[in-house]
Amino acid sequence: MLAQQRQAAILERVRQTGGVRVTELAGEFGVSDMTIRRDLEALHERGLLAKVHGGATAADSSSTDEPGFRAKSVRQLPEKAAIADRAARLVRPGAAVALSAGTTTAELARRLVDVPGLTVVTNSLPVAEILHASGRPDQTVVLTGGVRTPSDALVGPLAVGAVRALHLDLLFLGVHGITERAGFTTPNLMEAETDRALVAAADRLVVLADHTKWGTVGISSIVELAAAHVLVSDDRLPEPARRVLGEQVGELIMVEVTGAGRATGTPTSEGTAP
């Protein structure tokens, strides 16, 4: 197959699924990882897709764009792993916690499968599946109803109604974007409403967001920056963001990202972890 034909096939796959992985494409086309990376670079330079760690996703274009879960799952993998490692240290056995939809919260779910007596409420299909498949028998997983979004979240009146009846110790919230003016945002109006219900049901809010979320704005604000008791991000967060977030969130925790994505960071502002 010629490079032009292979690139056309890759672009069509991205358009259909929202994201691709280098290793999967190399196996499918019978070429090396380096060949696929060159293909992705060529398509990226033409503005036809966005290169990410380990693959590529569709190019973003507006505040209402909502990449699918698969597309987002190949982005910033070391950062998400480090953030999830650190966030898991905030969970105590027997707690009632909520995990919103998102790929970083899904990473956190993988680190909670061995926590005794945990009750997890989520509107995320991947989070529920992770805990159902690998969690302890003394854990309880509550999956809200609702309408499924491209990011595999359940939203709408059913989800909101289910959450409003609950009282939770802690919410881990994944977000699409963060700015000083708009706060924490999402590209899905119904998901924003569901996220706000989760925030209202929890005693403490912990936002999980890698550095790429700073400066990105979704169409709908979830909550203002000051609503977050804790924000866990990575050490590539730019200085202007550190200054703003350090002043407005209760506690800013930045983790150092190593090759394996392990968390070694410490809080950078005053606060007490839950």
JSON list of C-alpha atoms in Angstrom, two decimals, residues 13 18-19 45 60-61 71 74 144 151 154-155 160 165 179 207 231 255 272:
[
{"chain": "A", "resi": 13, "resn": "ARG", "atom": "CA", "xyz": [-10.40, 5.74, 10.82]},
{"chain": "A", "resi": 18, "resn": "GLY", "atom": "CA", "xyz": [-12.22, 9.81, 17.03]},
{"chain": "A", "resi": 19, "resn": "GLY", "atom": "CA", "xyz": [-8.75, 8.39, 17.74]},
{"chain": "A", "resi": 45, "resn": "GLU", "atom": "CA", "xyz": [1.16, 19.15, 9.49]},
{"chain": "A", "resi": 60, "resn": "ASP", "atom": "CA", "xyz": [-10.37, 20.16, 17.79]},
{"chain": "A", "resi": 61, "resn": "SER", "atom": "CA", "xyz": [-12.29, 23.09, 16.32]},
{"chain": "A", "resi": 71, "resn": "ALA", "atom": "CA", "xyz": [-9.95, 9.42, 21.38]},
{"chain": "A", "resi": 74, "resn": "VAL", "atom": "CA", "xyz": [-4.64, 8.10, 24.08]},
{"chain": "A", "resi": 144, "resn": "THR", "atom": "CA", "xyz": [-26.65, 6.35, 37.29]},
{"chain": "A", "resi": 151, "resn": "SER", "atom": "CA", "xyz": [-17.43, 10.43, 26.13]},
{"chain": "A", "resi": 154, "resn": "LEU", "atom": "CA", "xyz": [-24.66, 9.11, 31.34]},
{"chain": "A", "resi": 155, "resn": "VAL", "atom": "CA", "xyz": [-26.41, 12.49, 31.54]},
{"chain": "A", "resi": 160, "resn": "VAL", "atom": "CA", "xyz": [-29.42, 14.23, 37.77]},
{"chain": "A", "resi": 165, "resn": "ALA", "atom": "CA", "xyz": [-30.82, 11.83, 46.35]},
{"chain": "A", "resi": 179, "resn": "THR", "atom": "CA", "xyz": [-9.83, 29.14, 32.54]},
{"chain": "A", "resi": 207, "resn": "VAL", "atom": "CA", "xyz": [-10.71, 18.10, 40.22]},
{"chain": "A", "resi": 231, "resn": "LEU", "atom": "CA", "xyz": [-6.99, 20.32, 42.11]},
{"chain": "A", "resi": 255, "resn": "VAL", "atom": "CA", "xyz": [2.68, 15.77, 40.47]},
{"chain": "A", "resi": 272, "resn": "THR", "atom": "CA", "xyz": [-5.60, 19.77, 53.95]}
]
